[in-house]
XYZ file of C-alpha atoms in Angstrom:
610
model
C 4.465 -26.028 5.774
C 7.838 -26.208 4.006
C 6.672 -29.355 2.149
C 3.626 -27.501 0.821
C 5.785 -24.570 -0.273
C 8.243 -26.928 -1.985
C 5.385 -28.613 -3.846
C 4.075 -25.288 -5.148
C 7.591 -24.267 -6.215
C 7.834 -27.547 -8.083
C 4.837 -26.660 -10.247
C 6.606 -23.527 -11.518
C 10.056 -25.084 -11.867
C 8.892 -28.300 -13.542
C 7.026 -26.338 -16.195
C 9.923 -23.961 -16.788
C 12.901 -26.314 -16.485
C 13.007 -27.576 -20.105
C 12.988 -24.015 -21.414
C 15.327 -22.751 -18.699
C 18.049 -25.313 -19.394
C 17.453 -25.879 -23.072
C 18.959 -23.913 -25.956
C 17.498 -20.526 -26.752
C 15.229 -20.437 -29.795
C 15.986 -18.090 -32.618
C 13.597 -15.639 -34.146
C 11.241 -13.000 -32.838
C 10.275 -15.036 -29.802
C 13.896 -14.854 -28.685
C 13.898 -11.057 -28.388
C 14.845 -9.993 -24.842
C 12.136 -8.393 -22.740
C 12.576 -4.596 -22.736
C 10.939 -2.420 -20.098
C 10.611 1.373 -19.865
C 13.690 3.118 -18.465
C 12.251 4.203 -15.129
C 13.394 3.477 -11.611
C 10.915 1.082 -10.005
C 10.951 1.115 -6.201
C 11.853 -2.587 -6.023
C 15.407 -1.356 -6.567
C 17.530 1.764 -6.928
C 18.681 0.425 -10.287
C 16.917 0.808 -13.631
C 13.776 -1.250 -14.167
C 15.379 -3.074 -17.120
C 17.741 -4.762 -14.673
C 15.667 -4.874 -11.503
C 11.945 -5.338 -12.102
C 11.990 -8.711 -13.925
C 13.455 -10.345 -10.793
C 10.521 -9.536 -8.453
C 6.767 -10.017 -8.410
C 5.040 -6.671 -8.763
C 2.022 -4.832 -10.120
C 2.304 -1.406 -11.750
C -0.906 0.559 -12.398
C -0.495 3.572 -14.687
C -2.513 6.801 -14.801
C -4.772 5.679 -17.647
C -5.867 2.562 -15.769
C -6.304 4.559 -12.559
C -8.640 6.878 -14.478
C -10.536 3.865 -15.866
C -10.980 2.426 -12.376
C -12.180 5.853 -11.128
C -11.560 5.132 -7.426
C -13.098 7.528 -4.925
C -9.964 7.467 -2.736
C -6.421 6.131 -2.502
C -7.644 3.427 -0.123
C -10.311 2.288 -2.594
C -7.675 2.090 -5.337
C -5.218 0.077 -3.241
C -7.933 -2.222 -1.913
C -8.820 -3.288 -5.463
C -5.297 -4.593 -6.197
C -4.405 -8.296 -5.886
C -3.047 -9.363 -2.507
C -3.738 -5.973 -0.891
C -6.162 -5.913 2.035
C -7.689 -2.653 3.261
C -9.091 -2.889 6.800
C -11.307 0.173 6.777
C -13.227 1.468 9.774
C -15.339 4.104 8.110
C -16.910 5.306 4.875
C -14.680 6.047 1.896
C -11.532 4.999 3.728
C -11.647 7.761 6.333
C -9.563 5.507 8.608
C -7.960 2.451 7.071
C -5.151 -0.011 7.641
C -3.151 -1.546 4.806
C -1.985 -5.177 4.704
C -0.253 -7.258 2.004
C 0.197 -11.038 1.783
C -0.921 -11.750 5.347
C 1.166 -9.010 6.941
C -0.067 -6.699 9.680
C -0.814 -3.044 8.944
C 2.573 -2.051 10.404
C 4.491 -4.341 8.026
C 3.847 -2.547 4.729
C 6.022 0.371 3.652
C 4.330 3.294 1.879
C 6.445 5.558 -0.332
C 5.496 8.793 -2.089
C 7.764 9.030 -5.122
C 10.315 6.886 -3.304
C 10.076 8.816 -0.006
C 9.087 7.004 3.198
C 5.600 7.984 4.413
C 5.041 5.547 7.322
C 4.195 7.140 10.641
C 6.523 6.315 13.583
C 3.688 6.597 16.121
C 1.422 3.903 14.656
C 0.589 2.224 11.362
C -3.009 3.422 11.819
C -1.820 6.813 10.473
C 0.118 5.529 7.448
C -2.730 6.134 4.976
C -3.268 9.720 6.128
C -2.050 11.050 2.775
C -2.536 14.344 0.934
C -2.771 12.667 -2.484
C -5.894 11.847 -4.482
C -5.979 9.059 -7.113
C -6.168 11.603 -9.958
C -2.796 13.024 -8.807
C -0.946 9.777 -9.563
C 1.194 8.857 -12.555
C 1.467 5.272 -11.349
C 1.157 2.951 -8.367
C 3.807 0.285 -7.795
C 3.075 -2.711 -5.575
C 6.212 -4.762 -4.898
C 5.378 -7.963 -3.052
C 7.667 -9.447 -0.431
C 10.568 -8.267 1.689
C 11.991 -4.854 0.781
C 14.296 -3.977 3.695
C 17.441 -4.468 1.576
C 16.401 -1.398 -0.429
C 14.234 0.692 1.894
C 15.060 -0.354 5.438
C 12.527 -1.280 8.152
C 8.779 -1.945 7.788
C 8.871 -3.647 4.346
C 7.719 -7.118 5.509
C 4.703 -7.844 3.341
C 5.599 -5.427 0.571
C 6.300 -1.899 -0.608
C 3.758 0.430 -2.232
C 5.080 3.463 -4.086
C 2.674 6.266 -5.055
C 4.274 8.292 -7.858
C 2.686 11.723 -8.565
C 2.269 13.039 -12.092
C 4.854 15.386 -13.579
C 2.068 17.559 -15.023
C -1.725 17.575 -14.741
C -4.625 18.656 -16.938
C -6.536 21.506 -15.245
C -9.916 20.193 -14.149
C -12.689 20.428 -11.572
C -14.401 17.400 -10.001
C -17.714 17.714 -8.170
C -19.477 14.714 -6.625
C -22.431 13.810 -4.440
C -23.229 10.440 -2.875
C -26.241 8.979 -1.157
C -27.337 5.597 0.141
C -28.639 3.539 3.016
C -27.631 4.477 6.546
C -27.745 2.428 9.730
C -29.716 3.343 12.826
C -28.629 2.684 16.412
C -29.330 -1.021 15.967
C -27.210 -1.024 12.782
C -30.150 -1.793 10.502
C -31.056 0.028 7.295
C -32.969 3.191 8.076
C -32.844 6.340 5.996
C -30.503 7.897 3.496
C -27.061 9.360 4.093
C -25.493 12.080 2.024
C -21.856 12.877 1.248
C -20.175 15.318 -1.100
C -16.725 16.144 -2.360
C -15.035 18.568 -4.714
C -11.542 18.790 -6.177
C -9.566 21.288 -8.251
C -6.304 20.658 -10.117
C -4.251 23.265 -11.937
C -0.871 23.054 -13.609
C 1.776 25.338 -15.105
C 4.586 24.519 -17.506
C 7.332 26.519 -19.229
C 11.046 26.824 -19.877
C 11.522 27.184 -16.118
C 10.063 23.701 -15.482
C 6.620 22.526 -14.411
C 4.383 22.685 -11.358
C 0.888 21.725 -10.333
C -1.409 22.083 -7.348
C -4.288 19.879 -6.265
C -6.898 20.561 -3.606
C -9.958 18.622 -2.479
C -12.636 18.546 0.197
C -14.823 15.637 1.288
C -17.531 15.566 3.922
C -20.356 13.311 5.051
C -22.929 13.034 7.806
C -21.984 9.360 8.044
C -23.737 6.091 7.307
C -24.612 5.585 10.990
C -24.476 7.767 14.062
C -20.933 8.763 15.016
C -19.330 8.185 11.577
C -19.462 11.691 10.082
C -16.281 13.199 8.657
C -14.811 16.356 7.141
C -11.543 16.075 5.209
C -9.386 18.625 3.362
C -6.296 17.973 1.222
C -3.750 20.086 -0.652
C -0.804 18.667 -2.605
C 1.781 20.409 -4.763
C 4.492 19.130 -7.088
C 7.211 20.987 -9.021
C 10.152 20.036 -11.239
C 12.847 22.634 -11.859
C 16.303 22.629 -13.469
C 19.021 23.257 -10.882
C 22.835 23.132 -11.048
C 22.914 20.966 -14.133
C 20.364 18.531 -12.717
C 16.673 18.392 -11.887
C 15.032 19.310 -8.593
C 11.701 17.701 -7.701
C 9.741 19.196 -4.814
C 6.583 17.735 -3.294
C 4.574 18.972 -0.354
C 1.117 18.264 0.978
C -1.251 18.507 3.913
C -4.279 16.459 4.893
C -6.571 17.654 7.676
C -9.593 15.689 8.841
C -11.994 15.223 11.705
C -14.193 12.157 11.942
C -16.517 10.266 14.198
C -14.731 7.110 15.348
C -17.599 5.200 16.911
C -16.385 1.668 17.754
C -13.231 2.169 15.665
C -10.816 1.190 18.439
C -13.135 0.588 21.406
C -16.931 0.278 21.867
C -17.463 4.000 22.533
C -18.732 7.025 20.536
C -15.211 8.361 19.981
C -13.928 11.243 17.859
C -10.570 11.928 16.221
C -8.747 14.860 14.646
C -5.625 14.327 12.492
C -3.313 16.565 10.468
C -0.579 15.088 8.281
C 2.017 17.362 6.658
C 4.789 16.152 4.364
C 7.540 17.665 2.236
C 10.369 16.237 0.155
C 13.007 17.598 -2.200
C 14.986 15.341 -4.550
C 17.873 16.500 -6.740
C 19.122 14.265 -9.526
C 22.114 14.873 -11.728
C 23.210 12.003 -13.910
C 23.770 9.020 -11.655
C 23.669 11.046 -8.404
C 20.527 11.390 -6.259
C 20.285 13.493 -3.077
C 17.076 13.741 -1.077
C 15.708 15.387 2.058
C 12.268 14.650 3.495
C 10.029 15.213 6.483
C 6.604 14.236 7.804
C 4.779 15.795 10.742
C 1.590 14.287 12.146
C -0.808 15.621 14.793
C -3.511 13.465 16.308
C -6.155 14.047 18.960
C -8.422 11.214 20.074
C -11.256 11.484 22.604
C -12.895 8.294 23.820
C -16.343 9.841 24.360
C -17.090 12.692 21.972
C -19.698 14.286 24.244
C -17.351 14.270 27.254
C -13.693 14.700 26.139
C -12.446 14.974 29.717
C -13.062 11.249 30.269
C -10.130 10.285 28.029
C -8.249 12.683 25.761
C -5.066 11.669 23.900
C -2.899 14.168 22.006
C 0.142 13.198 19.943
C 2.645 14.956 17.702
C 5.058 12.793 15.710
C 7.939 13.739 13.435
C 9.859 11.857 10.767
C 12.813 13.641 9.146
C 15.639 12.287 7.057
C 18.172 12.649 4.269
C 19.729 10.195 1.871
C 22.167 10.106 -0.989
C 22.889 7.473 -3.620
C 25.026 7.142 -6.713
C 24.801 4.692 -9.612
C 27.735 3.579 -11.714
C 28.718 0.836 -14.139
C 30.916 -1.865 -12.587
C 31.900 -5.319 -13.826
C 29.474 -5.355 -16.707
C 26.547 -4.384 -14.476
C 25.006 -1.501 -12.505
C 26.038 -0.636 -8.946
C 24.147 1.686 -6.584
C 25.593 2.674 -3.209
C 24.515 5.228 -0.643
C 23.399 6.028 2.859
C 20.460 7.377 4.833
C 19.931 9.118 8.177
C 16.458 9.224 9.763
C 15.158 10.860 12.958
C 11.861 9.796 14.536
C 10.248 11.595 17.436
C 6.995 11.929 19.353
C 5.533 14.281 21.950
C 2.426 12.837 23.603
C 0.429 13.189 26.796
C 0.273 9.367 26.880
C 3.522 8.127 25.353
C 5.716 10.939 26.646
C 8.438 12.775 24.735
C 10.728 10.353 22.913
C 13.073 10.222 19.930
C 15.325 7.760 18.143
C 17.900 7.864 15.359
C 18.621 5.392 12.587
C 21.474 5.430 10.087
C 22.120 3.082 7.188
C 24.517 2.139 4.420
C 23.297 0.229 1.383
C 24.447 -1.199 -1.900
C 22.901 -2.999 -4.872
C 24.408 -4.685 -7.881
C 22.528 -5.929 -10.911
C 23.491 -7.153 -14.322
C 22.194 -8.907 -17.372
C 23.741 -12.292 -18.123
C 23.284 -12.627 -21.849
C 19.967 -11.731 -23.410
C 17.776 -13.682 -21.013
C 19.150 -13.729 -17.470
C 18.961 -10.950 -14.867
C 20.708 -11.065 -11.493
C 20.203 -8.594 -8.644
C 21.871 -8.596 -5.215
C 21.594 -6.129 -2.371
C 22.811 -5.516 1.159
C 21.704 -2.888 3.628
C 23.009 -2.322 7.156
C 20.832 -0.228 9.492
C 21.996 0.948 12.888
C 19.033 1.657 15.153
C 19.622 3.664 18.297
C 17.600 1.192 20.369
C 18.214 -2.125 18.603
C 21.740 -1.936 17.229
C 22.736 -3.250 13.814
C 20.373 -5.032 11.419
C 21.628 -6.526 8.148
C 19.146 -6.985 5.283
C 20.587 -8.986 2.358
C 18.684 -9.950 -0.784
C 19.294 -11.879 -3.994
C 16.970 -12.387 -6.959
C 17.266 -13.697 -10.496
C 15.052 -14.104 -13.532
C 15.079 -15.566 -17.017
C 12.996 -14.264 -19.878
C 11.177 -16.926 -21.879
C 10.196 -15.143 -25.070
C 7.348 -12.877 -23.931
C 7.295 -14.510 -20.474
C 9.668 -14.905 -17.557
C 10.381 -16.886 -14.409
C 12.061 -15.553 -11.284
C 13.181 -16.491 -7.782
C 14.231 -14.369 -4.813
C 15.322 -14.526 -1.185
C 15.440 -11.523 1.138
C 15.516 -10.579 4.812
C 13.332 -7.905 6.397
C 12.925 -6.376 9.832
C 10.763 -3.868 11.697
C 11.309 -2.003 14.940
C 8.253 -1.554 17.192
C 6.312 1.674 16.824
C 6.098 4.199 19.638
C 2.534 3.025 20.314
C 3.507 -0.644 20.598
C 6.294 0.232 23.013
C 4.800 2.927 25.227
C 1.038 3.432 24.770
C -1.171 2.427 27.697
C -4.896 2.734 28.316
C -7.499 0.517 30.035
C -7.851 -1.596 26.876
C -4.269 -1.687 25.502
C -0.889 -2.065 27.197
C 2.383 -1.480 25.347
C 5.755 -2.982 26.260
C 8.953 -0.868 26.270
C 11.019 -4.077 26.168
C 9.653 -5.258 22.810
C 12.278 -6.499 20.365
C 12.412 -5.968 16.616
C 10.580 -8.461 14.401
C 12.451 -10.198 11.571
C 11.741 -12.463 8.603
C 13.285 -14.268 5.652
C 11.092 -14.495 2.555
C 11.666 -16.983 -0.270
C 9.673 -16.592 -3.458
C 9.443 -18.005 -6.960
C 7.051 -17.324 -9.793
C 6.619 -16.287 -13.376
C 4.422 -14.854 -16.100
C 3.452 -15.934 -19.598
C 0.947 -15.096 -22.330
C -2.094 -17.392 -22.366
C -5.025 -17.377 -24.799
C -4.511 -13.785 -25.875
C -4.059 -12.581 -22.304
C -1.475 -12.863 -19.566
C -1.114 -15.141 -16.541
C 1.170 -14.264 -13.611
C 1.786 -16.077 -10.368
C 4.120 -16.619 -7.445
C 4.427 -18.728 -4.318
C 6.216 -17.551 -1.210
C 7.402 -18.731 2.182
C 8.010 -16.197 4.957
C 9.868 -17.431 8.053
C 9.173 -14.937 10.823
C 10.476 -14.461 14.342
C 9.452 -12.186 17.219
C 6.363 -10.846 15.428
C 4.684 -8.058 17.397
C 1.014 -8.480 18.250
C -1.528 -7.641 20.931
C -2.772 -10.751 22.768
C -5.458 -11.214 25.424
C -7.593 -13.899 26.987
C -10.746 -14.184 24.864
C -12.986 -11.132 25.396
C -10.970 -10.175 28.493
C -9.158 -6.798 28.410
C -6.537 -5.562 28.199
C -4.715 -6.310 24.964
C -1.009 -6.684 25.759
C 1.766 -6.063 23.217
C 4.293 -8.878 22.996
C 6.759 -10.627 20.705
C 5.473 -13.950 19.418
C 7.730 -16.930 18.703
C 8.780 -18.511 15.420
C 6.179 -18.568 12.655
C 5.874 -19.523 8.984
C 3.534 -17.989 6.426
C 3.057 -19.611 3.025
C 1.127 -18.047 0.193
C 0.091 -18.131 -3.434
C -0.641 -15.192 -5.770
C -2.319 -15.561 -9.166
C -3.236 -12.814 -11.628
C -4.821 -13.061 -15.060
C -5.726 -10.353 -17.557
C -6.959 -10.006 -21.122
C -7.977 -7.167 -23.425
C -10.369 -7.215 -26.361
C -11.252 -4.435 -28.766
C -14.112 -3.117 -26.650
C -13.577 -4.818 -23.316
C -10.970 -5.930 -20.809
C -10.969 -8.288 -17.842
C -8.621 -9.098 -14.998
C -8.673 -11.213 -11.862
C -6.417 -11.833 -8.902
C -6.436 -14.551 -6.262
C -4.338 -14.735 -3.097
C -4.093 -17.633 -0.656
C -2.287 -17.165 2.680
C -1.804 -19.721 5.455
C 0.013 -19.303 8.764
C 1.395 -22.476 10.308
C 1.001 -21.503 13.947
C -2.183 -20.768 15.843
C -2.788 -19.266 19.259
C -3.424 -21.475 22.236
C -6.942 -22.148 23.472
C -8.531 -19.201 25.224
C -6.254 -16.592 23.606
C -7.149 -13.951 21.053
C -4.988 -12.078 18.505
C -5.671 -8.478 17.589
C -3.732 -8.306 14.296
C -1.395 -11.173 13.282
C -4.104 -13.833 12.842
C -6.844 -11.621 11.345
C -5.527 -11.564 7.738
C -7.608 -12.833 4.793
C -6.874 -16.507 4.168
C -8.359 -16.179 0.670
C -8.833 -13.044 -1.375
C -10.364 -12.578 -4.818
C -10.438 -9.425 -6.927
C -12.066 -9.415 -10.367
C -12.796 -6.587 -12.773
C -14.634 -6.347 -16.107
C -14.681 -3.178 -18.209
C -16.708 -2.893 -21.442
C -18.046 -0.274 -23.810
C -21.688 0.782 -23.995
C -23.621 2.991 -26.417
C -22.795 6.688 -26.958
C -19.194 6.227 -25.855
C -20.182 5.206 -22.330
C -18.315 2.504 -20.418
C -19.195 0.151 -17.577
C -16.619 -0.994 -15.042
C -17.643 -3.898 -12.778
C -15.599 -5.008 -9.793
C -16.044 -7.718 -7.178
C -13.891 -8.153 -4.086
C -14.231 -11.208 -1.872
C -12.332 -12.000 1.308
C -12.351 -14.966 3.679
C -10.972 -14.491 7.185
C -10.575 -16.608 10.267
C -13.388 -16.495 12.831
C -14.992 -14.428 14.242
C -15.038 -12.311 11.052
C -17.299 -13.697 8.333
C -16.567 -14.023 4.615
C -17.911 -11.310 2.354
C -18.206 -10.337 -1.321
C -18.788 -6.756 -2.450
C -19.900 -5.849 -5.989
C -19.248 -2.329 -7.345
C -20.092 -0.604 -10.625
C -18.904 2.586 -12.359
C -20.807 3.971 -15.367
C -18.926 6.697 -17.239
C -20.276 8.927 -20.020
C -18.083 11.424 -21.915
C -19.645 14.853 -22.447
C -18.461 18.016 -24.177
C -16.883 19.560 -21.092
C -15.465 16.362 -19.522
C -17.380 13.354 -18.215
C -20.158 12.210 -15.913
C -19.646 9.224 -13.623
C -22.251 7.199 -11.747
C -20.857 5.095 -8.899
C -22.695 2.199 -7.279
C -21.048 0.535 -4.296
C -22.046 -2.714 -2.587
C -24.772 -3.360 -5.152
C -25.956 -6.524 -3.408
C -26.248 -4.652 -0.084
C -23.886 -7.089 1.651
C -23.671 -6.832 5.453
C -20.021 -7.189 6.437
C -17.198 -6.038 8.673
C -13.576 -5.431 7.646
C -12.720 -4.793 11.314
C -14.515 -6.636 14.089
C -17.311 -4.562 15.610
C -17.414 -1.931 12.834
C -20.228 -2.620 10.303
C -19.555 -1.205 6.843
C -21.994 0.813 4.688
C -24.658 -0.944 2.678
C -25.653 -0.068 -0.876
C -24.904 3.506 -1.916
C -24.691 5.585 -5.092
C -22.666 8.551 -6.236
C -22.865 11.039 -9.100
C -19.688 12.828 -10.161
C -19.040 15.472 -12.803
C -15.556 16.187 -14.153
C -14.945 19.468 -15.974
C -11.774 19.788 -18.049
C -10.609 23.406 -18.082
């Protein structure tokens, strides 16, 4: 495994070494790479210092609008290296994985604020945001615990809301093939959604409010859903600085047939979040909270058979200050986080975590960037965890190369430690999982476009998974032994006058396998190969077509699949009309074992700018 990783590293380093060690060329090609002065979540420092040293993808509002995703999960699932394990239509329940991680090993941030649920990673994507609310999406690949603490194994995804919005109304209807009780094409299913966004701006600051509703009868029996969201954002001057306030609520009920067990289940969830961030010069102070309610009944027609009710709470505060030291930028600060749960299955439990962190970055001449970080977390149940990181990059005209090493860790969720039912057994003695990730890569212009890539090696210990004898309940939570994951990411993009194209490919291989007769629920179910490709081009009358194909290969028993989607957009006087076509080839596939996904379906959406 290490030999393969070393060989892939050699490809990058051999190509870059003559330029890296040779004299810098004069002229325009020697101009240092300059990035917008924003704080990217890969670091607490400015992006000019931090972002060139890590592999990341940043999708801005204009591209989000061009992609026209129906949900946050659809948007994230179209990005390179990101795997969405969805159990229902339109992402009604989905798990998020990056670079072969499990769904609990990716950290979700909303404008830099932790959004992961302490009960279970199954709730992490219960978010009040819609894609049209976003200014940008940042995907930072690799270990992120040195900056953000636990959970950032496979990567960090930061959803940054817009500062202001254009008032508009969205109305949509969808229809397509449904599945009967034998999961074969039968009739036609219908879904609808509507959204309203309104904003205000003046000398006092700015604010906006977004609300949406989605519902469907489902694509097969027991997959109906009804979902409501409200999200608000405000920026106000306060005490010589700026106060940003964000709050939101998502409430949904959905049929969960076969989602977690082969029964006609039903689930109700409510996720509430709020955060306030005050910035003045180099000082940032933040308070945040997330409350989640969940009710799950195993048999919808007879709730008394098995009825789980949970209430979880995440609350915290942090402060950080940036200053110039030794020719570079230094950020230091601390964080305090409380996690709690009250459940008829897991009991009433709480835990406290405190941390101190620091980062230092500087430019070495016009071409080199160096970034180091160290975070120390004290967990009430697991003691101290240190998360160091170091990364460096060199600009090569319009390109760059980089290398990084970082440590990450994750404490078990409340579910992994304490949840028990006839099919799943938690373990209160689980230890924290840990990893070191080593990565190198680069980017360069090629043939009028851009090529980016990276290879990584993740050395993991005590990974948490559910294991059982094949097809023999129950699943039992346990810490696995030492493991190595090696991977490759490639991205290519190009724009023409009336068209653009992009593609991403990810290859992930885990060295270890389970013994004969054993079955893994999460760790060994990642995509071994993943392809995302997108082509956007103009049509007549100002219309545009946006094609997208997503292909994933997984280990048995899940089969490979390829899904082709199309968006047709036509501008009109009052806004635009959008025709969506999903799964055009009517592919039969499963993202989660035992949960067939919808076949071909279509949607018609009207956007009215007010």
